[in-house]
Short mmCIF file of C-alpha atoms in Angstrom, two decimals:
data_model
loop_
_atom_site.label_atom_id
_atom_site.label_comp_id
_atom_site.label_asym_id
_atom_site.label_seq_id
_atom_site.Cartn_x
_atom_site.Cartn_y
_atom_site.Cartn_z
CA MET Z 17 -22.18 -3.53 -27.97
CA SER Z 18 -19.79 -5.00 -25.44
CA SER Z 19 -16.12 -4.61 -26.25
CA ASP Z 20 -15.57 -8.30 -25.55
CA VAL Z 21 -16.90 -10.02 -28.65
CA ALA Z 22 -18.21 -13.46 -27.81
CA ALA Z 23 -16.89 -16.38 -29.79
CA LYS Z 24 -19.70 -18.74 -28.82
CA SER Z 25 -23.25 -18.77 -27.49
CA SER Z 26 -25.32 -21.72 -26.40
CA SER Z 27 -28.96 -22.51 -25.68
CA SER Z 28 -30.64 -25.58 -24.32
CA SER Z 29 -32.84 -27.65 -26.61
CA SER Z 30 -36.49 -28.27 -25.69
CA ASP Z 31 -35.94 -31.95 -24.88
CA GLY Z 32 -33.11 -31.24 -22.41
CA ASP Z 33 -30.32 -32.71 -24.56
CA ASP Z 34 -26.83 -31.20 -24.91
CA PRO Z 35 -26.79 -27.46 -25.59
CA ILE Z 36 -26.66 -26.26 -29.17
CA VAL Z 37 -23.50 -24.29 -29.92
CA ALA Z 38 -23.93 -21.44 -32.38
CA ASP Z 39 -21.15 -20.88 -34.90
CA TRP Z 40 -20.72 -17.11 -34.78
CA SER Z 41 -18.13 -17.24 -37.55
CA ARG Z 42 -20.95 -18.01 -40.00
CA LEU Z 43 -23.01 -14.90 -39.38
CA PRO Z 44 -24.24 -13.34 -42.65
CA SER Z 45 -21.97 -10.64 -44.01
CA ASP Z 46 -24.77 -8.04 -44.10
CA ILE Z 47 -25.30 -8.41 -40.34
CA LEU Z 48 -21.57 -8.20 -39.67
CA SER Z 49 -21.37 -5.12 -41.86
CA ILE Z 50 -24.03 -3.37 -39.79
CA VAL Z 51 -22.40 -4.37 -36.51
CA SER Z 52 -18.94 -3.14 -37.56
CA SER Z 53 -20.34 0.21 -38.70
CA LEU Z 54 -21.81 0.78 -35.22
CA LEU Z 55 -18.52 0.26 -33.38
CA GLN Z 56 -17.25 3.69 -32.38
CA LYS Z 57 -14.44 2.80 -29.99
CA ASN Z 58 -11.06 1.78 -31.38
CA SER Z 59 -10.83 -1.03 -28.82
CA ASP Z 60 -14.18 -2.50 -29.91
CA TYR Z 61 -13.22 -2.31 -33.58
CA VAL Z 62 -9.91 -4.09 -32.91
CA SER Z 63 -11.80 -6.82 -31.00
CA PHE Z 64 -14.14 -7.22 -33.96
CA LEU Z 65 -11.21 -7.70 -36.35
CA LEU Z 66 -9.61 -10.29 -34.07
CA VAL Z 67 -12.56 -12.72 -34.11
CA CYS Z 68 -11.86 -14.41 -37.45
CA ARG Z 69 -10.99 -13.83 -41.09
CA TRP Z 70 -14.67 -13.79 -42.15
CA TRP Z 71 -15.50 -11.00 -39.72
CA ARG Z 72 -12.55 -8.94 -40.95
CA SER Z 73 -13.52 -9.33 -44.60
CA SER Z 74 -17.16 -8.46 -43.87
CA SER Z 75 -16.36 -5.00 -42.58
CA PRO Z 76 -17.37 -2.54 -45.35
CA SER Z 77 -14.59 -0.23 -46.47
CA PRO Z 78 -12.63 -1.04 -43.31
CA ARG Z 79 -11.33 2.04 -41.57
CA PRO Z 80 -7.64 1.95 -40.75
CA PRO Z 81 -7.06 0.33 -37.36
CA PRO Z 82 -5.47 2.65 -34.80
CA PRO Z 83 -1.82 2.40 -33.78
CA LEU Z 84 -1.44 -0.17 -31.01
CA LEU Z 85 1.11 -0.78 -28.32
CA LEU Z 86 2.00 -4.43 -28.45
CA PHE Z 87 3.99 -6.42 -25.92
CA ALA Z 88 4.49 -10.01 -24.83
CA TYR Z 89 5.74 -11.64 -21.68
CA PRO Z 90 9.02 -13.58 -21.82
CA SER Z 91 9.15 -17.33 -21.63
CA PRO Z 92 10.06 -18.83 -18.22
CA ASP Z 93 13.48 -20.00 -19.43
CA ASP Z 94 14.48 -16.47 -20.50
CA SER Z 95 16.39 -15.26 -17.45
CA SER Z 96 15.91 -11.79 -16.00
CA ARG Z 97 19.67 -11.41 -15.84
CA TYR Z 98 19.92 -11.63 -19.62
CA TYR Z 99 17.01 -9.23 -19.96
CA LYS Z 100 18.52 -6.60 -17.66
CA HIS Z 101 22.06 -6.63 -18.94
CA HIS Z 102 22.02 -7.44 -22.62
CA SER Z 103 18.92 -6.50 -24.55
CA PRO Z 104 15.32 -5.37 -24.14
CA LEU Z 105 14.30 -8.21 -26.45
CA SER Z 106 13.21 -11.44 -24.77
CA GLN Z 107 11.86 -14.75 -25.97
CA CYS Z 108 8.08 -14.76 -25.90
CA SER Z 109 5.83 -17.79 -25.60
CA GLY Z 110 2.69 -16.39 -23.95
CA PRO Z 111 -0.07 -14.21 -25.38
CA LEU Z 112 0.46 -10.93 -27.15
CA PHE Z 113 -1.17 -7.94 -25.50
CA LEU Z 114 -2.62 -5.14 -27.62
CA PHE Z 115 -3.03 -1.80 -25.89
CA THR Z 116 -4.78 1.28 -27.27
CA PRO Z 117 -3.44 4.32 -25.38
CA SER Z 118 -6.66 6.30 -25.63
CA PRO Z 119 -8.53 7.69 -22.61
CA ALA Z 120 -11.79 7.28 -24.54
CA ALA Z 121 -11.16 3.63 -25.32
CA GLY Z 122 -12.68 2.24 -22.14
CA ARG Z 123 -11.32 -1.21 -21.51
CA ASN Z 124 -8.40 -0.86 -23.88
CA GLN Z 125 -6.29 -3.99 -23.44
CA ARG Z 126 -6.69 -7.14 -25.53
CA HIS Z 127 -4.65 -10.29 -25.84
CA VAL Z 128 -4.22 -12.76 -28.68
CA PRO Z 129 -2.22 -16.00 -28.85
CA PHE Z 130 1.37 -15.65 -29.96
CA PRO Z 131 1.05 -17.71 -33.16
CA ASP Z 132 3.63 -20.42 -33.89
CA SER Z 133 6.47 -18.44 -32.38
CA ALA Z 134 7.97 -20.62 -29.70
CA HIS Z 135 11.49 -19.51 -28.76
CA SER Z 136 11.15 -16.40 -30.94
CA ALA Z 137 11.76 -12.86 -29.76
CA LEU Z 138 9.60 -9.89 -30.62
CA CYS Z 139 12.04 -7.22 -31.81
CA GLY Z 140 9.98 -4.67 -33.69
CA SER Z 141 7.25 -4.06 -36.24
CA ALA Z 142 6.86 -2.67 -39.75
CA ASP Z 143 3.99 -2.20 -42.22
CA GLY Z 144 1.49 -4.36 -40.35
CA PHE Z 145 3.99 -7.12 -39.53
CA LEU Z 146 5.77 -8.08 -36.33
CA VAL Z 147 9.51 -8.63 -36.63
CA LEU Z 148 10.62 -11.86 -34.95
CA ARG Z 149 14.08 -13.25 -34.52
CA LYS Z 150 15.07 -16.72 -33.38
CA LYS Z 151 18.38 -18.04 -32.12
CA LEU Z 152 19.49 -20.96 -34.28
CA GLN Z 153 20.94 -23.95 -32.46
CA ARG Z 154 23.97 -24.72 -34.59
CA ASN Z 155 27.74 -24.54 -34.31
CA SER Z 156 28.44 -22.69 -37.55
CA GLY Z 157 26.72 -20.32 -39.91
CA PRO Z 158 24.50 -17.31 -39.21
CA PRO Z 159 23.09 -17.52 -35.65
CA PHE Z 160 19.79 -15.65 -36.09
CA ALA Z 161 16.73 -16.39 -38.21
CA VAL Z 162 14.38 -13.48 -38.96
CA SER Z 163 10.73 -13.51 -40.01
CA LEU Z 164 7.81 -11.11 -40.46
CA LEU Z 165 4.44 -12.13 -39.01
CA ASN Z 166 1.00 -10.56 -39.29
CA PRO Z 167 -0.63 -11.30 -35.90
CA PHE Z 168 -4.16 -10.93 -37.31
CA THR Z 169 -3.99 -12.94 -40.54
CA LYS Z 170 -1.09 -15.20 -39.38
CA HIS Z 171 0.67 -14.55 -42.70
CA ARG Z 172 4.40 -15.14 -42.28
CA LEU Z 173 7.39 -14.19 -44.44
CA SER Z 174 10.67 -15.89 -43.59
CA LEU Z 175 13.85 -13.96 -44.34
CA PRO Z 176 17.33 -15.46 -44.73
CA ALA Z 177 19.43 -15.91 -41.60
CA LEU Z 178 21.35 -12.75 -40.76
CA PRO Z 179 25.14 -12.98 -41.24
CA SER Z 180 25.78 -11.22 -37.93
CA GLN Z 181 26.69 -12.36 -34.44
CA TRP Z 182 24.28 -9.75 -33.04
CA PRO Z 183 20.48 -9.78 -33.31
CA PRO Z 184 18.94 -7.00 -35.41
CA ARG Z 185 18.23 -3.64 -33.83
CA LYS Z 186 15.54 -2.98 -36.42
CA ILE Z 187 14.17 -4.46 -39.67
CA VAL Z 188 12.73 -1.90 -42.11
CA PRO Z 189 10.91 -3.02 -45.30
CA SER Z 190 10.47 -0.88 -48.40
CA PHE Z 191 6.70 -1.52 -48.19
CA SER Z 192 4.31 -4.27 -47.17
CA PRO Z 193 5.69 -7.62 -48.36
CA VAL Z 194 2.24 -9.00 -49.25
CA GLY Z 195 1.86 -9.42 -53.00
CA SER Z 196 5.01 -7.47 -53.84
CA SER Z 197 7.67 -8.89 -56.14
CA SER Z 198 10.10 -6.00 -55.55
CA PHE Z 199 10.17 -6.15 -51.77
CA VAL Z 200 13.40 -4.92 -50.15
CA ALA Z 201 14.27 -5.01 -46.44
CA VAL Z 202 17.16 -3.44 -44.55
CA ALA Z 203 18.52 -4.82 -41.27
CA ILE Z 204 20.18 -2.54 -38.72
CA ILE Z 205 22.59 -4.25 -36.34
CA PRO Z 206 23.71 -2.86 -32.94
CA LEU Z 207 27.27 -1.57 -32.61
CA ALA Z 208 29.41 -0.64 -35.60
CA SER Z 209 28.19 -2.73 -38.50
CA PRO Z 210 27.35 -2.45 -42.19
CA LEU Z 211 23.74 -2.26 -43.27
CA PHE Z 212 22.31 -5.52 -44.57
CA PHE Z 213 19.84 -5.63 -47.47
CA HIS Z 214 17.55 -8.45 -48.52
CA ILE Z 215 15.91 -8.44 -51.96
CA ARG Z 216 12.93 -10.76 -52.46
CA GLY Z 217 13.88 -13.86 -54.42
CA GLU Z 218 17.43 -14.01 -53.06
CA ASN Z 219 18.62 -16.48 -50.43
CA SER Z 220 20.95 -14.19 -48.51
CA TRP Z 221 21.56 -10.65 -47.30
CA ARG Z 222 23.82 -8.17 -49.10
CA ARG Z 223 26.17 -5.86 -47.22
CA LEU Z 224 26.85 -2.19 -47.74
CA PRO Z 225 30.53 -1.91 -46.78
CA LEU Z 226 30.26 1.07 -44.46
CA LEU Z 227 30.90 0.56 -40.73
CA ARG Z 228 28.68 2.87 -38.71
CA ILE Z 229 26.43 2.62 -35.68
CA PHE Z 230 23.19 2.99 -37.61
CA LEU Z 231 20.07 3.77 -35.59
CA ASP Z 232 17.17 4.12 -38.01
CA ALA Z 233 16.21 3.89 -41.68
CA VAL Z 234 13.25 4.64 -43.91
CA PHE Z 235 12.35 4.13 -47.58
CA HIS Z 236 10.95 7.06 -49.56
CA ALA Z 237 10.72 8.00 -53.26
CA GLY Z 238 13.09 5.27 -54.45
CA ARG Z 239 15.69 5.97 -51.79
CA MET Z 240 16.63 4.43 -48.48
CA TYR Z 241 17.64 7.00 -45.86
CA ALA Z 242 19.66 5.90 -42.83
CA VAL Z 243 20.88 7.90 -39.83
CA ASP Z 244 23.78 6.98 -37.55
CA ASP Z 245 24.64 7.80 -33.95
CA THR Z 246 26.41 11.04 -34.93
CA GLY Z 247 23.33 12.36 -36.73
CA SER Z 248 24.88 11.87 -40.16
CA LEU Z 249 22.24 11.06 -42.73
CA TYR Z 250 23.01 8.71 -45.62
CA PHE Z 251 20.89 7.87 -48.62
CA TYR Z 252 20.99 5.12 -51.22
CA ASN Z 253 19.05 4.72 -54.43
CA VAL Z 254 17.33 1.38 -53.92
CA SER Z 255 17.89 0.31 -57.54
CA THR Z 256 21.67 0.66 -57.12
CA VAL Z 257 22.03 -0.73 -53.58
CA PRO Z 258 24.31 -3.67 -54.48
CA THR Z 259 26.90 -1.72 -56.48
CA ARG Z 260 27.09 1.97 -55.60
CA SER Z 261 28.85 3.60 -52.67
CA PRO Z 262 26.62 5.49 -50.25
CA THR Z 263 26.10 9.20 -50.61
CA LEU Z 264 26.60 11.10 -47.37
CA PHE Z 265 25.61 14.49 -46.18
CA HIS Z 266 25.82 15.93 -42.66
CA TRP Z 267 22.99 17.99 -41.29
CA ILE Z 268 24.05 18.49 -37.67
CA ASP Z 269 24.96 22.08 -36.85
CA SER Z 270 27.17 23.55 -34.14
CA TRP Z 271 24.35 23.52 -31.57
CA THR Z 272 25.14 19.87 -30.78
CA LEU Z 273 28.64 20.71 -29.56
CA SER Z 274 27.33 22.17 -26.30
CA PRO Z 275 24.34 21.40 -24.05
CA PRO Z 276 21.08 22.77 -25.47
CA PRO Z 277 19.75 25.65 -23.33
CA SER Z 278 16.81 23.65 -21.97
CA LEU Z 279 19.10 20.98 -20.46
CA PRO Z 280 20.54 21.73 -17.00
CA GLN Z 281 24.29 22.09 -16.63
CA PRO Z 282 26.05 19.41 -14.53
CA PRO Z 283 25.79 20.47 -10.86
CA SER Z 284 29.15 19.01 -9.88
CA LEU Z 285 32.47 17.92 -11.34
CA HIS Z 286 31.62 14.33 -10.45
CA GLN Z 287 29.13 14.12 -13.30
CA PRO Z 288 30.48 13.46 -16.79
CA PRO Z 289 30.62 16.34 -19.29
CA TYR Z 290 27.84 16.65 -21.83
CA ASN Z 291 28.45 14.20 -24.65
CA PRO Z 292 26.11 14.70 -27.63
CA LEU Z 293 26.76 11.16 -28.90
CA GLN Z 294 25.71 9.65 -25.56
CA ASN Z 295 22.95 12.06 -24.62
CA MET Z 296 20.88 11.74 -27.79
CA LYS Z 297 19.51 9.28 -30.31
CA HIS Z 298 18.50 9.97 -33.91
CA TYR Z 299 15.57 8.76 -35.98
CA VAL Z 300 14.49 9.37 -39.56
CA VAL Z 301 10.81 9.47 -40.52
CA HIS Z 302 8.70 10.48 -43.51
CA LEU Z 303 5.96 13.01 -42.72
CA GLU Z 304 3.58 14.29 -45.43
CA GLY Z 305 6.16 14.50 -48.20
CA VAL Z 306 8.87 15.78 -45.86
CA MET Z 307 11.90 13.87 -44.57
CA LEU Z 308 12.53 14.53 -40.88
CA VAL Z 309 15.42 13.68 -38.61
CA VAL Z 310 14.15 13.51 -35.03
CA VAL Z 311 16.55 13.88 -32.11
CA ARG Z 312 15.73 12.22 -28.80
CA HIS Z 313 17.51 13.86 -25.85
CA TYR Z 314 18.28 11.95 -22.66
CA ARG Z 315 18.57 13.54 -19.25
CA GLN Z 316 22.06 13.62 -17.81
CA PRO Z 317 23.38 11.55 -16.12
CA ARG Z 318 20.46 9.11 -16.61
CA TYR Z 319 21.24 8.29 -20.22
CA HIS Z 320 18.04 6.27 -20.64
CA GLU Z 321 15.57 8.88 -19.37
CA THR Z 322 14.08 10.89 -22.21
CA CYS Z 323 13.66 14.61 -21.52
CA ARG Z 324 12.73 16.12 -24.91
CA PHE Z 325 12.66 15.77 -28.70
CA GLU Z 326 13.63 18.01 -31.61
CA ALA Z 327 12.74 17.64 -35.29
CA PHE Z 328 14.59 18.84 -38.40
CA GLU Z 329 13.46 18.86 -42.01
CA VAL Z 330 16.06 17.70 -44.52
CA LYS Z 331 15.31 19.08 -47.98
CA ASP Z 332 16.96 18.06 -51.23
CA CYS Z 333 17.31 21.34 -53.15
CA SER Z 334 18.85 19.70 -56.22
CA GLY Z 335 15.66 18.01 -57.38
CA GLY Z 336 16.59 14.57 -56.00
CA GLY Z 337 16.80 11.27 -57.78
CA GLY Z 338 20.55 11.23 -58.40
CA ASP Z 339 23.29 9.17 -56.82
CA ASP Z 340 25.77 11.99 -56.42
CA GLY Z 341 23.98 13.89 -53.70
CA GLY Z 342 23.40 17.55 -54.32
CA GLU Z 343 22.47 20.51 -52.22
CA PHE Z 344 20.66 19.70 -48.99
CA LYS Z 345 19.30 22.11 -46.43
CA CYS Z 346 18.24 21.48 -42.87
CA SER Z 347 15.69 23.55 -40.95
CA ARG Z 348 14.15 23.25 -37.50
CA VAL Z 349 10.55 22.00 -37.30
CA ARG Z 350 8.66 23.21 -34.23
CA ASP Z 351 5.13 22.14 -35.15
CA LEU Z 352 3.94 18.85 -36.63
CA GLY Z 353 0.48 20.24 -37.37
CA LYS Z 354 -2.20 17.54 -37.42
CA MET Z 355 0.38 14.76 -37.52
CA ALA Z 356 1.82 12.48 -34.82
CA ILE Z 357 5.10 10.54 -34.96
CA PHE Z 358 5.69 7.05 -33.50
CA LEU Z 359 9.22 6.03 -32.52
CA GLY Z 360 10.78 2.94 -30.94
CA THR Z 361 11.89 -0.48 -32.14
CA ASN Z 362 9.20 -0.19 -34.81
CA ALA Z 363 9.94 1.19 -38.25
CA SER Z 364 9.35 4.90 -37.57
CA PHE Z 365 6.07 6.21 -38.98
CA SER Z 366 3.73 9.20 -38.85
CA LEU Z 367 -0.01 9.57 -39.31
CA CYS Z 368 -2.84 12.09 -39.06
CA ALA Z 369 -3.88 12.02 -35.40
CA HIS Z 370 -7.33 13.46 -36.16
CA LYS Z 371 -8.31 10.19 -37.86
CA PHE Z 372 -7.83 8.22 -34.64
CA PRO Z 373 -9.85 9.36 -31.60
CA GLY Z 374 -7.74 9.60 -28.47
CA TYR Z 375 -4.46 10.35 -30.23
CA GLN Z 376 -3.00 13.84 -30.00
CA ALA Z 377 -1.74 15.90 -32.93
CA ASN Z 378 1.65 17.64 -32.81
CA CYS Z 379 2.99 14.91 -30.52
CA ILE Z 380 5.69 12.25 -30.58
CA TYR Z 381 4.73 8.83 -29.19
CA PHE Z 382 7.76 6.84 -28.08
CA THR Z 383 8.78 3.58 -26.44
CA ASP Z 384 11.99 2.25 -24.94
CA ASP Z 385 14.33 1.05 -27.71
CA SER Z 386 17.77 0.96 -26.09
CA VAL Z 387 19.91 -2.12 -26.68
CA SER Z 388 22.75 -1.11 -24.38
CA ARG Z 389 23.36 -2.54 -20.94
CA PHE Z 390 20.66 -1.48 -18.52
CA PRO Z 391 21.39 0.20 -15.19
CA GLU Z 392 19.85 -1.73 -12.32
CA ASP Z 393 17.45 1.12 -11.48
CA ARG Z 394 16.32 1.65 -15.06
CA LYS Z 395 12.64 2.31 -15.72
CA GLU Z 396 11.01 1.34 -18.99
CA GLU Z 397 10.00 4.38 -21.01
CA CYS Z 398 6.74 4.79 -22.85
CA GLY Z 399 5.18 8.19 -23.29
CA VAL Z 400 3.90 11.11 -25.36
CA TYR Z 401 5.95 14.25 -26.00
CA ASP Z 402 3.99 17.42 -26.75
CA MET Z 403 5.89 19.53 -29.30
CA GLN Z 404 4.09 22.71 -28.19
CA THR Z 405 4.53 22.49 -24.41
CA GLY Z 406 7.68 20.36 -24.27
CA GLU Z 407 6.04 18.13 -21.66
CA ILE Z 408 6.09 14.32 -21.51
CA GLU Z 409 3.04 12.34 -20.41
CA PRO Z 410 3.75 8.68 -19.50
CA LEU Z 411 1.55 5.98 -20.99
CA ARG Z 412 0.26 3.58 -18.35
CA PHE Z 413 -0.28 -0.12 -19.02
CA GLY Z 414 -1.57 -1.27 -15.67
CA CYS Z 415 1.17 -3.89 -15.79
CA LEU Z 416 4.88 -4.02 -16.56
CA ALA Z 417 5.70 -4.48 -20.22
CA VAL Z 418 8.48 -7.04 -20.50
CA PRO Z 419 10.06 -6.71 -22.99
CA PRO Z 420 9.31 -3.05 -23.74
CA ALA Z 421 6.28 -2.34 -25.87
CA VAL Z 422 6.38 -2.02 -29.66
CA TRP Z 423 4.28 0.37 -31.73
CA PHE Z 424 2.23 -1.62 -34.23
CA LEU Z 425 0.25 -0.17 -37.14
CA SER Z 426 -1.93 -2.62 -39.03
CA VAL Z 427 -2.12 -2.08 -42.78
CA PRO Z 428 -5.78 -2.26 -43.93
#
């Protein structure tokens, strides 16, 4: 079956009148079920799901859609100067492009309309939802509105306006907001800022009064874990978020105080000394019952060119569940096994690569997620890091992704 699913077909009537247009959205569910079961390529299956709601619901025991790279082109009034020097997030008014980075996917690029999102910026994804932010045109009050949008079902969840002068770096929900009465979301703001929490049913965000440059967060087993730019890992019991002070433990060891052996020493005195806070970025991700802190190393002096990754398991040896911390141990992880990790402006996630043809196990898939000022000669990053070989393979789009691509994982 062709990967481009037709939306219409027509045939001429016997008397030569106007052609009869067939309504493909009304195909019987048993026929659609057979068709969907015969689609082997991820790209064809994604195209099938995009046709309409009836086609999606007619797929028997739908297999989980593969991770997708998603990007959109900026609107014409969003200047390139703002894009280059302030943020990788631009206003998007054109179509969304879905890209499956699989060599076996054949024609692996699709596009869908950007639904009801004029003057909104795509700034991440989480649990099957895109994260959109919109600049509010008003003289006082919070300047940014935030919403979550499912690009397939068009379901939208509006969040309160963020009480920050800066747009969010990342929005991380506790779990999918559909049908959940206990939904919690955390907003991470660039620069030194407290974490902001939103609890479903409330009309505002709550602050955790701790000024740090937070980079990533994840919910797991009743806790929210957050990592800052120094590699310090914090955790909060979600049930006590509004009232309790954060519990902190440091996992970074002395190896960060000098250049790791695999990084070249500066060839001349004109290059700045190795600065671990500038040459690396930290992420936190849940992987098969294990909490990992992943370190992204940048090549010196090009502080936006990724050269390698490292992963560390953080283990709570006290049994967990308490607010007062306990004994935590950190150990190096050199092999992810059958799993793959996906990092970027998306909420960090991992999955079993063997379930998705074309994806490689024991690899880290990453996109460009810097919100600092861009050098003029900067190149957008999107690639795959092999934990075994230490090599990086770029992912090719066939076109420039502006703004940088976002990893998107649809929740079945």
